[in-house]
Tab-separated table of C-alpha atoms and ligand atoms in Angstrom:
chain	number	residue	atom	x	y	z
A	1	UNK	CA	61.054	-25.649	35.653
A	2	UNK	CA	64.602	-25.949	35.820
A	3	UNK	CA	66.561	-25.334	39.562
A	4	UNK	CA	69.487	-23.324	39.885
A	5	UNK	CA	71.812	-24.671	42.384
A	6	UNK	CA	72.142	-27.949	44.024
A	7	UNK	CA	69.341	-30.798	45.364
A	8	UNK	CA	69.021	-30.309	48.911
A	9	UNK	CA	70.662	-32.712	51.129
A	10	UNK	CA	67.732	-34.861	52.704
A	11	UNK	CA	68.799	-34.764	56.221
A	12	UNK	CA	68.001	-30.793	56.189
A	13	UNK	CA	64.917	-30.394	55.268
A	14	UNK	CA	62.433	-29.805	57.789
A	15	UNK	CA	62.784	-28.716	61.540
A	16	UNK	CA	59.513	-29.902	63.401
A	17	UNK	CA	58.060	-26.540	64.731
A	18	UNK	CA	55.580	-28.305	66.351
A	19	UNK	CA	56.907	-31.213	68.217
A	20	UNK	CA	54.808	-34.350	68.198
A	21	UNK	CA	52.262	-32.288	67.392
A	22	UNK	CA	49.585	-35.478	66.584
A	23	UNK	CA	51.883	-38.255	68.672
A	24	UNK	CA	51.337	-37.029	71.515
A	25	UNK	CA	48.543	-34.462	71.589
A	26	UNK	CA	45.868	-36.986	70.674
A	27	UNK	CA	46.706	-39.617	73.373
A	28	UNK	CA	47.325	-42.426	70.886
A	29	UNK	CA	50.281	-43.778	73.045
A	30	UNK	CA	51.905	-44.544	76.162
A	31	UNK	CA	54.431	-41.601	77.250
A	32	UNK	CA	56.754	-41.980	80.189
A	33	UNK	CA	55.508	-39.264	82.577
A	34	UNK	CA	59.399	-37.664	82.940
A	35	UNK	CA	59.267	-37.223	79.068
A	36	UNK	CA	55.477	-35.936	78.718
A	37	UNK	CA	57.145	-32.729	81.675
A	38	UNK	CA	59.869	-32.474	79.522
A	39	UNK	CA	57.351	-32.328	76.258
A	40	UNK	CA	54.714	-29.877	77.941
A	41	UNK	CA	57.706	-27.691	79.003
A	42	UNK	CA	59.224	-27.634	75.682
A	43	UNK	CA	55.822	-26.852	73.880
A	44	UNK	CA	55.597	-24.294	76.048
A	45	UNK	CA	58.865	-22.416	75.289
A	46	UNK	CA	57.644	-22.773	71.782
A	47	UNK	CA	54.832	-20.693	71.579
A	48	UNK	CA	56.257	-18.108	73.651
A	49	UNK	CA	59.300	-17.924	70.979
A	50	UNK	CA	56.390	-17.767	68.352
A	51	UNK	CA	54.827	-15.412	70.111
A	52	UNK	CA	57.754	-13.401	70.219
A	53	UNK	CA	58.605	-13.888	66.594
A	54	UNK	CA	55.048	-12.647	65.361
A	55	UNK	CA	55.627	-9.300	67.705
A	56	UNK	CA	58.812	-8.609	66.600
A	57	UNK	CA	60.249	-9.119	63.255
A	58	UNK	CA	64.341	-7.795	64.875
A	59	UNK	CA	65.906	-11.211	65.510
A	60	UNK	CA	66.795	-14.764	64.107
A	61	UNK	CA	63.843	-17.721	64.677
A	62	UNK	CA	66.639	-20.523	63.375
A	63	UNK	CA	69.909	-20.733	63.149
A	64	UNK	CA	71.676	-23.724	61.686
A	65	UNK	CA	75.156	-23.771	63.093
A	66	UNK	CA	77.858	-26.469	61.466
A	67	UNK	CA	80.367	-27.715	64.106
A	68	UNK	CA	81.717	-30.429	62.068
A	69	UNK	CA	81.514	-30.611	58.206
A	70	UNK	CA	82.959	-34.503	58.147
A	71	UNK	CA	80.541	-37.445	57.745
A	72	UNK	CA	81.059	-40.787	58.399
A	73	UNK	CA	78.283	-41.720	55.034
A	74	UNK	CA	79.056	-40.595	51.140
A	75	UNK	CA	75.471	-40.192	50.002
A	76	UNK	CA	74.973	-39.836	46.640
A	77	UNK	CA	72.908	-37.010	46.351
A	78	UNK	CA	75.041	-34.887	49.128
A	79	UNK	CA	76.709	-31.614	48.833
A	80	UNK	CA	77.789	-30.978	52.410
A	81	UNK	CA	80.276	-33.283	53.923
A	82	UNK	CA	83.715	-34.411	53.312
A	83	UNK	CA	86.109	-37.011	54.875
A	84	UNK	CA	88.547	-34.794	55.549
A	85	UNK	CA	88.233	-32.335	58.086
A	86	UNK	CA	88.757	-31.241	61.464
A	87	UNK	CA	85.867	-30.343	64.259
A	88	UNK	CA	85.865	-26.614	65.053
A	89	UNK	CA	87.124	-26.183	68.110
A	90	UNK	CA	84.481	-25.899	71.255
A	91	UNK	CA	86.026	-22.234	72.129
A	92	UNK	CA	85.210	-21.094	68.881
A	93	UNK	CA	81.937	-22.755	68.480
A	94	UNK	CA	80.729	-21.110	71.952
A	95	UNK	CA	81.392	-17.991	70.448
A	96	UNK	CA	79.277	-18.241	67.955
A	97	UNK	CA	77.037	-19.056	69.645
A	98	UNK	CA	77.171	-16.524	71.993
A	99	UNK	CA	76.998	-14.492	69.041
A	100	UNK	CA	73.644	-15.851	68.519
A	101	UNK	CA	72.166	-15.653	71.344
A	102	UNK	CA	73.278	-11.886	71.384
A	103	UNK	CA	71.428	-11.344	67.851
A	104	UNK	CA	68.174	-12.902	69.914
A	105	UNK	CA	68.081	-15.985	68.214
A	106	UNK	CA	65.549	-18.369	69.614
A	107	UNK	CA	66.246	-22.172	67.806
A	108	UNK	CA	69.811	-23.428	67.664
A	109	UNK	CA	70.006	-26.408	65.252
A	110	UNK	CA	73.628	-28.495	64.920
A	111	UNK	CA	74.161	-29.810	62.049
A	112	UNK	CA	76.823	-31.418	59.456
A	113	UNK	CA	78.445	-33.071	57.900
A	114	UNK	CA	77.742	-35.508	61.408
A	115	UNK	CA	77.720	-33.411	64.116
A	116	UNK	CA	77.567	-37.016	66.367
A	117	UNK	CA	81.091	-37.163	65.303
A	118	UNK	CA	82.255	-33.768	67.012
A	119	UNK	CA	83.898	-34.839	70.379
A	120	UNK	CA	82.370	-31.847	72.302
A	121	UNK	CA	78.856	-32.263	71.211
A	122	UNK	CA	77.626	-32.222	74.470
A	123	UNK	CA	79.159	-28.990	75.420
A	124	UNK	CA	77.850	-27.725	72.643
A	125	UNK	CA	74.583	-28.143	73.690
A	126	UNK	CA	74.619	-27.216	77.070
A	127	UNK	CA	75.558	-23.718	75.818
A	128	UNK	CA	73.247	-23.460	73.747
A	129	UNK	CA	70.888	-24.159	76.863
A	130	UNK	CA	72.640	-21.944	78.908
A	131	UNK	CA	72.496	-19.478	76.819
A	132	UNK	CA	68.398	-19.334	76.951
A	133	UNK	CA	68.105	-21.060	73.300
A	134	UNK	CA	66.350	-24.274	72.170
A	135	UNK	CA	69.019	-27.075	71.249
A	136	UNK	CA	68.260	-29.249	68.380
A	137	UNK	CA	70.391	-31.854	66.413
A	138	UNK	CA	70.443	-33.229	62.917
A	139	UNK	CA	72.115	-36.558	61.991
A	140	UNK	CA	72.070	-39.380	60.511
A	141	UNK	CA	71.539	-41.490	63.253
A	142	UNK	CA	74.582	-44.270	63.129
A	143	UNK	CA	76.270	-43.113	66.545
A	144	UNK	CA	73.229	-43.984	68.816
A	145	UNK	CA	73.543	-45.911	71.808
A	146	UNK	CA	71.799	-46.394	75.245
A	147	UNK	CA	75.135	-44.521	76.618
A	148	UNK	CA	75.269	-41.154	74.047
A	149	UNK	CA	71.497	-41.259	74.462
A	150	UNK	CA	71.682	-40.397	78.006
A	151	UNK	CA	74.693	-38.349	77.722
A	152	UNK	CA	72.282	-36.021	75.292
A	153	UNK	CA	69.462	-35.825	78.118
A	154	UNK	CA	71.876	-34.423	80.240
A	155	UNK	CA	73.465	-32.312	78.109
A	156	UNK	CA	69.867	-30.727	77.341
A	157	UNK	CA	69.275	-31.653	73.775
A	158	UNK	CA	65.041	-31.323	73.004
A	159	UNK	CA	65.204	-31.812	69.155
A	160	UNK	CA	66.584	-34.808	67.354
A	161	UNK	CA	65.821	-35.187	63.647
A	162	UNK	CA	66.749	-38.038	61.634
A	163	UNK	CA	66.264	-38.269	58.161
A	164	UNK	CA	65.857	-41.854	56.671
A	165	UNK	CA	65.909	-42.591	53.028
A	166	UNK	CA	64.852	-45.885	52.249
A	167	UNK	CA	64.505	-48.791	53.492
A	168	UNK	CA	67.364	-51.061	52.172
A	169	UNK	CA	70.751	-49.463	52.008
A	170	UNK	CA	71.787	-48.841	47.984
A	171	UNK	CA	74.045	-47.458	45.890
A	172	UNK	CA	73.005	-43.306	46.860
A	173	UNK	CA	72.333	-43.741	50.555
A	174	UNK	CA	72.733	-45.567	53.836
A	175	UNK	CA	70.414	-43.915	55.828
A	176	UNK	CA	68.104	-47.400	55.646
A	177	UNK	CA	65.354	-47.981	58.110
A	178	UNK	CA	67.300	-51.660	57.840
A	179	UNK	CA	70.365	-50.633	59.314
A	180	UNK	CA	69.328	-47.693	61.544
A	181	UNK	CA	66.236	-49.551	63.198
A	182	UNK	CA	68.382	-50.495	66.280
A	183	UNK	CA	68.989	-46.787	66.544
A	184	UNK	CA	65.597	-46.013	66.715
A	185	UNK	CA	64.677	-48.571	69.045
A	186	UNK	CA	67.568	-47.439	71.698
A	187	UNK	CA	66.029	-43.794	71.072
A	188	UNK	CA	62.573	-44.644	71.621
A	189	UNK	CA	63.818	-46.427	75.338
A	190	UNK	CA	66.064	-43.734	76.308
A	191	UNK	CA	65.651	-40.353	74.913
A	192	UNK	CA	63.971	-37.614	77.313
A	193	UNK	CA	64.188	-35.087	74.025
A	194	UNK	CA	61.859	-35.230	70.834
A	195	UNK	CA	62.701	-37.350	67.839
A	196	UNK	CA	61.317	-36.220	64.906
A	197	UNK	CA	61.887	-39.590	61.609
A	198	UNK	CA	61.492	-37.651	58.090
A	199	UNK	CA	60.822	-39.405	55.003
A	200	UNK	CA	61.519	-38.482	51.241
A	201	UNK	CA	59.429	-38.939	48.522
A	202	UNK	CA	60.617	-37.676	44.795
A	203	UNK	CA	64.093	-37.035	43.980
A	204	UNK	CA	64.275	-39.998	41.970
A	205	UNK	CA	64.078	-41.758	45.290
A	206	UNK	CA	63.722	-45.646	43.864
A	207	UNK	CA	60.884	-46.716	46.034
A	208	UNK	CA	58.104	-44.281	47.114
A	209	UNK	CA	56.871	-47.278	49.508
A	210	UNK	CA	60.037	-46.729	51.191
A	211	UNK	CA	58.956	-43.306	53.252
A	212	UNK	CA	55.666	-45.135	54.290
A	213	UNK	CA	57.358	-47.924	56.145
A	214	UNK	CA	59.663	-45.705	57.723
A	215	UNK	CA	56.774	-43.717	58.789
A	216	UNK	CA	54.699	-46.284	60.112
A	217	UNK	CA	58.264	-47.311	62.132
A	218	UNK	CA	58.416	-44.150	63.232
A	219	UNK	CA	54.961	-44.051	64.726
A	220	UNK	CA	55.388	-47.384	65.866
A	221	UNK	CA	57.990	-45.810	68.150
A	222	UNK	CA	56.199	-43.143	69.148
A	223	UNK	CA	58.119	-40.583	67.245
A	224	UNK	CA	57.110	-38.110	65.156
A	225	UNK	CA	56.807	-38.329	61.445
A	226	UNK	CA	57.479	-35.805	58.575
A	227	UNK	CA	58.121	-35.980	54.985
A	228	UNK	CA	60.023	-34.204	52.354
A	229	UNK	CA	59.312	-34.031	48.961
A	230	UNK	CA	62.256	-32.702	46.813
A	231	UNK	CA	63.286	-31.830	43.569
A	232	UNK	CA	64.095	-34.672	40.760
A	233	UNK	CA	67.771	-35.767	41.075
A	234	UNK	CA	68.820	-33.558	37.916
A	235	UNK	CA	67.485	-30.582	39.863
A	236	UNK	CA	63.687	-30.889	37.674
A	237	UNK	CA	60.849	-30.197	39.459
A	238	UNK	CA	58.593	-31.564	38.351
A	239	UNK	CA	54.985	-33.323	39.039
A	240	UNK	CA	55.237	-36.607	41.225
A	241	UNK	CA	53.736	-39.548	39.935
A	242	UNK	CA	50.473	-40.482	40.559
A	243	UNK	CA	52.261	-43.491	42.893
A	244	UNK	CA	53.842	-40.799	44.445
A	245	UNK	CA	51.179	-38.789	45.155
A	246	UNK	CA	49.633	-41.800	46.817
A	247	UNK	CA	52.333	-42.518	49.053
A	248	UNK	CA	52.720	-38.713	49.838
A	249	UNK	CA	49.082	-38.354	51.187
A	250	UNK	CA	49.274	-41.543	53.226
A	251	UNK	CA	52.565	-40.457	54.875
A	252	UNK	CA	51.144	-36.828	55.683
A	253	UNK	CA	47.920	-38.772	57.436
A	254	UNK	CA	50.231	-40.568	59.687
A	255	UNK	CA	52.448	-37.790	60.566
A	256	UNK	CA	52.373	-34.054	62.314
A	257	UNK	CA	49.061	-32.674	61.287
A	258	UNK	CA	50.196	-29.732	62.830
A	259	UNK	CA	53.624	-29.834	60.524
A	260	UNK	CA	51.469	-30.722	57.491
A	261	UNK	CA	49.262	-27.578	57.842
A	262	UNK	CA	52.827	-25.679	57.813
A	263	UNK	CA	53.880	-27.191	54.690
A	264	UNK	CA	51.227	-25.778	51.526
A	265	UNK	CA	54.169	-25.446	49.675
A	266	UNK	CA	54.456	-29.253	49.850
A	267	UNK	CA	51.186	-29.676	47.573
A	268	UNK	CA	52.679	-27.019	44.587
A	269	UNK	CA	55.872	-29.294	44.730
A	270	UNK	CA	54.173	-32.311	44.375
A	271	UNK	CA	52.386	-30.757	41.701
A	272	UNK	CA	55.881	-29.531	40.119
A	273	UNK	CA	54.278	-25.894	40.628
A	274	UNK	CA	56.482	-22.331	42.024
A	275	UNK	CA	55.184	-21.467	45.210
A	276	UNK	CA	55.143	-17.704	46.247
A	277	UNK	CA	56.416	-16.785	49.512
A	278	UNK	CA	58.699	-14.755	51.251
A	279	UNK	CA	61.581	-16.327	52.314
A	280	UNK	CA	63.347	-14.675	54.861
A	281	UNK	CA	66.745	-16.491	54.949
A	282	UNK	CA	70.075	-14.002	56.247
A	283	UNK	CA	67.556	-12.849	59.099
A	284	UNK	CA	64.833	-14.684	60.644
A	285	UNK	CA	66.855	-17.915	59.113
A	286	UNK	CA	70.715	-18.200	59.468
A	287	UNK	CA	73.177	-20.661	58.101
A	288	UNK	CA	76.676	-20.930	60.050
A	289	UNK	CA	79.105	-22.537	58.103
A	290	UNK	CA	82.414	-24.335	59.818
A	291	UNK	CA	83.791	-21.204	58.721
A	292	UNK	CA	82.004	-18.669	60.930
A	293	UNK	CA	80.140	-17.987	57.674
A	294	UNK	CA	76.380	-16.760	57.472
A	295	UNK	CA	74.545	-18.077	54.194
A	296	UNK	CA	70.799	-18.204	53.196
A	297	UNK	CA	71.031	-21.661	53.501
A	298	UNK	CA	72.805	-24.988	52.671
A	299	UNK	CA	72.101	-24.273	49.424
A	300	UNK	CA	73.173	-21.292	48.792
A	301	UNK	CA	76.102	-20.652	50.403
A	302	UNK	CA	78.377	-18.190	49.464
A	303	UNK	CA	75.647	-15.296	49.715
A	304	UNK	CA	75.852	-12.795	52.356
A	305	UNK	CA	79.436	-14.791	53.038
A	306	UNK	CA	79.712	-12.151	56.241
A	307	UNK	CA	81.183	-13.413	59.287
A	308	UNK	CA	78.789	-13.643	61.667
A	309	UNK	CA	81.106	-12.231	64.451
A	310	UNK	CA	80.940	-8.646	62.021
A	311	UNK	CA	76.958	-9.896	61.540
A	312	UNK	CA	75.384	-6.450	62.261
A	313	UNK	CA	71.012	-5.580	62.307
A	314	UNK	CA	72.028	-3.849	58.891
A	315	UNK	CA	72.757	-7.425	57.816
A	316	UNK	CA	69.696	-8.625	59.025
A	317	UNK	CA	67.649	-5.688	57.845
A	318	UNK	CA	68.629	-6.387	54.402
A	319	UNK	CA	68.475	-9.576	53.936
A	320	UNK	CA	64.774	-9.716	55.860
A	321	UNK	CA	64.251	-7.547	52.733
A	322	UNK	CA	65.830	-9.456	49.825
A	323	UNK	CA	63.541	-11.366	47.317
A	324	UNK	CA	65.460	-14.991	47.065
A	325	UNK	CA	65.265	-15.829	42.952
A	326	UNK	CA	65.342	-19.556	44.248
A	327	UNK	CA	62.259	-19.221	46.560
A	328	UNK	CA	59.254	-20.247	44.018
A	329	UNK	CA	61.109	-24.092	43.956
A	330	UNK	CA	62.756	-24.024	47.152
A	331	UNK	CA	61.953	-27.244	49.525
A	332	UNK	CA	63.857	-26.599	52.904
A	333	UNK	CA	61.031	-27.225	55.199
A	334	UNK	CA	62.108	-25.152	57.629
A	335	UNK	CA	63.278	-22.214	55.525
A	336	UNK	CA	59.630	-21.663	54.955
A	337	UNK	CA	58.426	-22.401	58.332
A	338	UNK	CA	60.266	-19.794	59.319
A	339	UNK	CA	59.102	-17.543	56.457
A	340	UNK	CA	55.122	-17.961	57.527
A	341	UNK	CA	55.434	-16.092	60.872
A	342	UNK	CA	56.137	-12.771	58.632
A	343	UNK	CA	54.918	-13.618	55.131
A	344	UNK	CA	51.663	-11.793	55.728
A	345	UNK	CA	54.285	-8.644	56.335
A	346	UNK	CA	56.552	-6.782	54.865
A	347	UNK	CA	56.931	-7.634	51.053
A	348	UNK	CA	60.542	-8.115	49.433
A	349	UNK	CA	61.800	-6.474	46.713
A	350	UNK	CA	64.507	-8.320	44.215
A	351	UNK	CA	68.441	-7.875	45.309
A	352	UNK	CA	69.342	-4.492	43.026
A	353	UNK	CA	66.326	-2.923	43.102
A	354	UNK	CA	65.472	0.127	44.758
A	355	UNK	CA	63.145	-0.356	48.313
A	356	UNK	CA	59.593	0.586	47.780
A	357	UNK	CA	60.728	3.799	50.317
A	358	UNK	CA	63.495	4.953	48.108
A	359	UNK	CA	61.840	4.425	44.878
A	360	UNK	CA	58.791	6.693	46.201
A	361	UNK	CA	61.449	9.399	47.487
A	362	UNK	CA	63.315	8.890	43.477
A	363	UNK	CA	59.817	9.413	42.286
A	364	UNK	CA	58.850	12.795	44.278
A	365	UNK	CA	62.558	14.125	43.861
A	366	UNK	CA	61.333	13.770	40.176
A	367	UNK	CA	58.053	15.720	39.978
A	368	UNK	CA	59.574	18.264	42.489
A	369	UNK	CA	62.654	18.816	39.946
A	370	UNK	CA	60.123	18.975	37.136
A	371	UNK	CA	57.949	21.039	38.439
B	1	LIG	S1	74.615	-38.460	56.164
B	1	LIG	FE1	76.445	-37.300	55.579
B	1	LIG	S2	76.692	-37.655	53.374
B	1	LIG	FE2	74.590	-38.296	53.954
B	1	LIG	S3	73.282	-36.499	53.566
B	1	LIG	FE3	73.887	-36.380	55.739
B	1	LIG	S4	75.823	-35.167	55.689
B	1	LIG	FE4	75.450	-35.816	53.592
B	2	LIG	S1	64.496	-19.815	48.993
B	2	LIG	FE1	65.701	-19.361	50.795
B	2	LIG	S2	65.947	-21.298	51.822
B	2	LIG	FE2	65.243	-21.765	49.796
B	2	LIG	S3	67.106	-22.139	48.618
B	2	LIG	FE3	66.616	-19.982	48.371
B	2	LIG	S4	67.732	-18.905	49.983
B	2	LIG	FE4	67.703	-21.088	50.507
């Protein structure tokens, strides 16, 4: 089956509902007692935003909100950065944000571009904490040290995710377990918030080894591990190979059993199969551009294209209800994440067509005028 639209970037494709779901629930490892308050607290406020999301279907579960679209990498495969421009400004940003947190949204993710490179970062996230929501950051993990480390604790940050590639920098990307494993060790010493290491297997990724040493790092380092499986590099999807397949298993053993049970749709990608759901992107899921932009997602921008300051419940209402045509071979991870805490409600019906309401009104206006 052929994919219309673009590969998504690695770095965005899961959001760890669940933190450390396995890491830290079974007891396998030592956890400093500050960061185990920090980690009961933070499960906590997670299931009573799921809670909240499963009672009431009228507000956002995850918003991804671009500060920066610059990167400091050129990976191959990328659609989403440039070298070029500015950071939005914090006053702007905090409207937005405000914005969200007005709309009821309960996850703030930053994202990129590299949002490390914004110079009010930490601002950023304090808002986002002051404002009642759950702060999480994306990024590909270069501007680590013991210093920005802490400055994030304070700041509030309780997500990290970094996505990591292979293991040797080539060619496509630089996101290497070689060059980043400093990074991870300074985060694994200092970070009160939860790390969360993704791995990528398909996607004409060269070495499907790759995301099983960078998940047994991860581990190592008491993080937690996910793994993406994506689309070939042409946009194909298509089955993995049996090596693959291997790999894939192995790397879903060691990681977030809790995060694996969230992602069936994994198994019909590796499979190369659609996968029917309901995705709920333009309401339960928003995507902020730099612009002020909402889109589905990263990869479809363009669509609703509303600002989100003029973002009204209408919006929302319609997009909760709008079939996606790229849902069957869609792989953002937390796109469908999202989508599970309402897929056993309210069916969608295709963009154009009449709602199931209107269509039964068309259809009694029609035996009433025959009659
Ligand atoms: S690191 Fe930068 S270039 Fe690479 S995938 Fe992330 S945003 Fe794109
Ligand atoms: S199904 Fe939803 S999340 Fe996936 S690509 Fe389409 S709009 Fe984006």
């Amino acid at each position: 089956m052929r994919v219309r639209g673009c590969v998504p970037r690695l770095c965005r494709l899961s959001f760890d509902f669940n933190p450390g779901g396995s890491v830290y629930s079974q007891g396998k490892f030592h956890v400093p007692e500050m960061r185990k308050s920090k980690f009961v607290k933070l499960k906590l406020r997670h299931a009573s935003f799921i809670s909240r999301a499963l009672l009431s279907t009228g507000h956002p579960v995850l918003a991804h909100l671009i500060p920066m679209r610059r990167c400091n990498l050129a990976c191959g495969y990328c659609n989403e950065y440039d070298h070029t421009s500015s950071p939005v400004p914090l006053d702007t940003v905090k409207r937005r944000l405000d914005k969200l947190a007005d709309l009821g949204t309960s996850i703030v993710t930053i994202s990129g571009g590299e949002p490390m490179m914004h110079p009010d970062l930490d601002e950023i996230i304090h808002h986002i904490r002051h404002r009642g929501m759950i702060a999480g950051l994306i990024s590909n993990g270069y501007y680590f040290t013991p210093e920005r480390i802490k400055r994030l604790n304070k700041a509030g940050l309780e997500h990290l995710q970094i996505s990591i590639d292979n293991v040797e920098p080539d060619a496509v990307s630089r996101k290497s377990l070689r060059v980043l494993d400093k990074k991870l060790r300074y985060l694994s010493e200092y970070a009160d918030f939860h790390v969360n290491i993704n791995s990528v297997i398909g996607g004409g990724i060269k070495d499907p080894e790759d995301a099983l040493a960078v998940a047994r790092r991860a581990v190592e380092l008491k993080f937690s591990t996910t793994v993406g499986v994506i689309h070939d590099s042409d946009g194909t999807l298509k089955p993995l190979s049996s090596k693959e397949k291997d790999v894939f298993q192995q790397v879903k053993k060691l990681g977030n059993k809790d995060h694996a049970r969230l992602n069936w749709f994994q198994d019909s990608i590796a499979e190369g199969k659609p996968y029917n759901w309901r995705c709920r992107a333009g309401a339960r899921y928003l995507y902020i551009c730099e612009d002020g932009l909402v889109h589905w997602c990263s990869q479809q921008r363009g669509y609703p294209g509303i600002r989100l300051e003029d973002y009204t419940m209408a919006d929302f209402d319609r997009e909760y209800k709008t079939e996606k045509w790229c849902a069957p071979t869609c792989t953002l991870q937390c796109v469908h994440q999202v989508g599970i805490l309402d897929n056993w409600r309210d069916p969608q019906q295709a963009p154009g067509l009449p709602t199931p309401e209107s269509s039964l009104k068309d259809t009694i206006h029609k035996v009433l005028s025959a009659e």
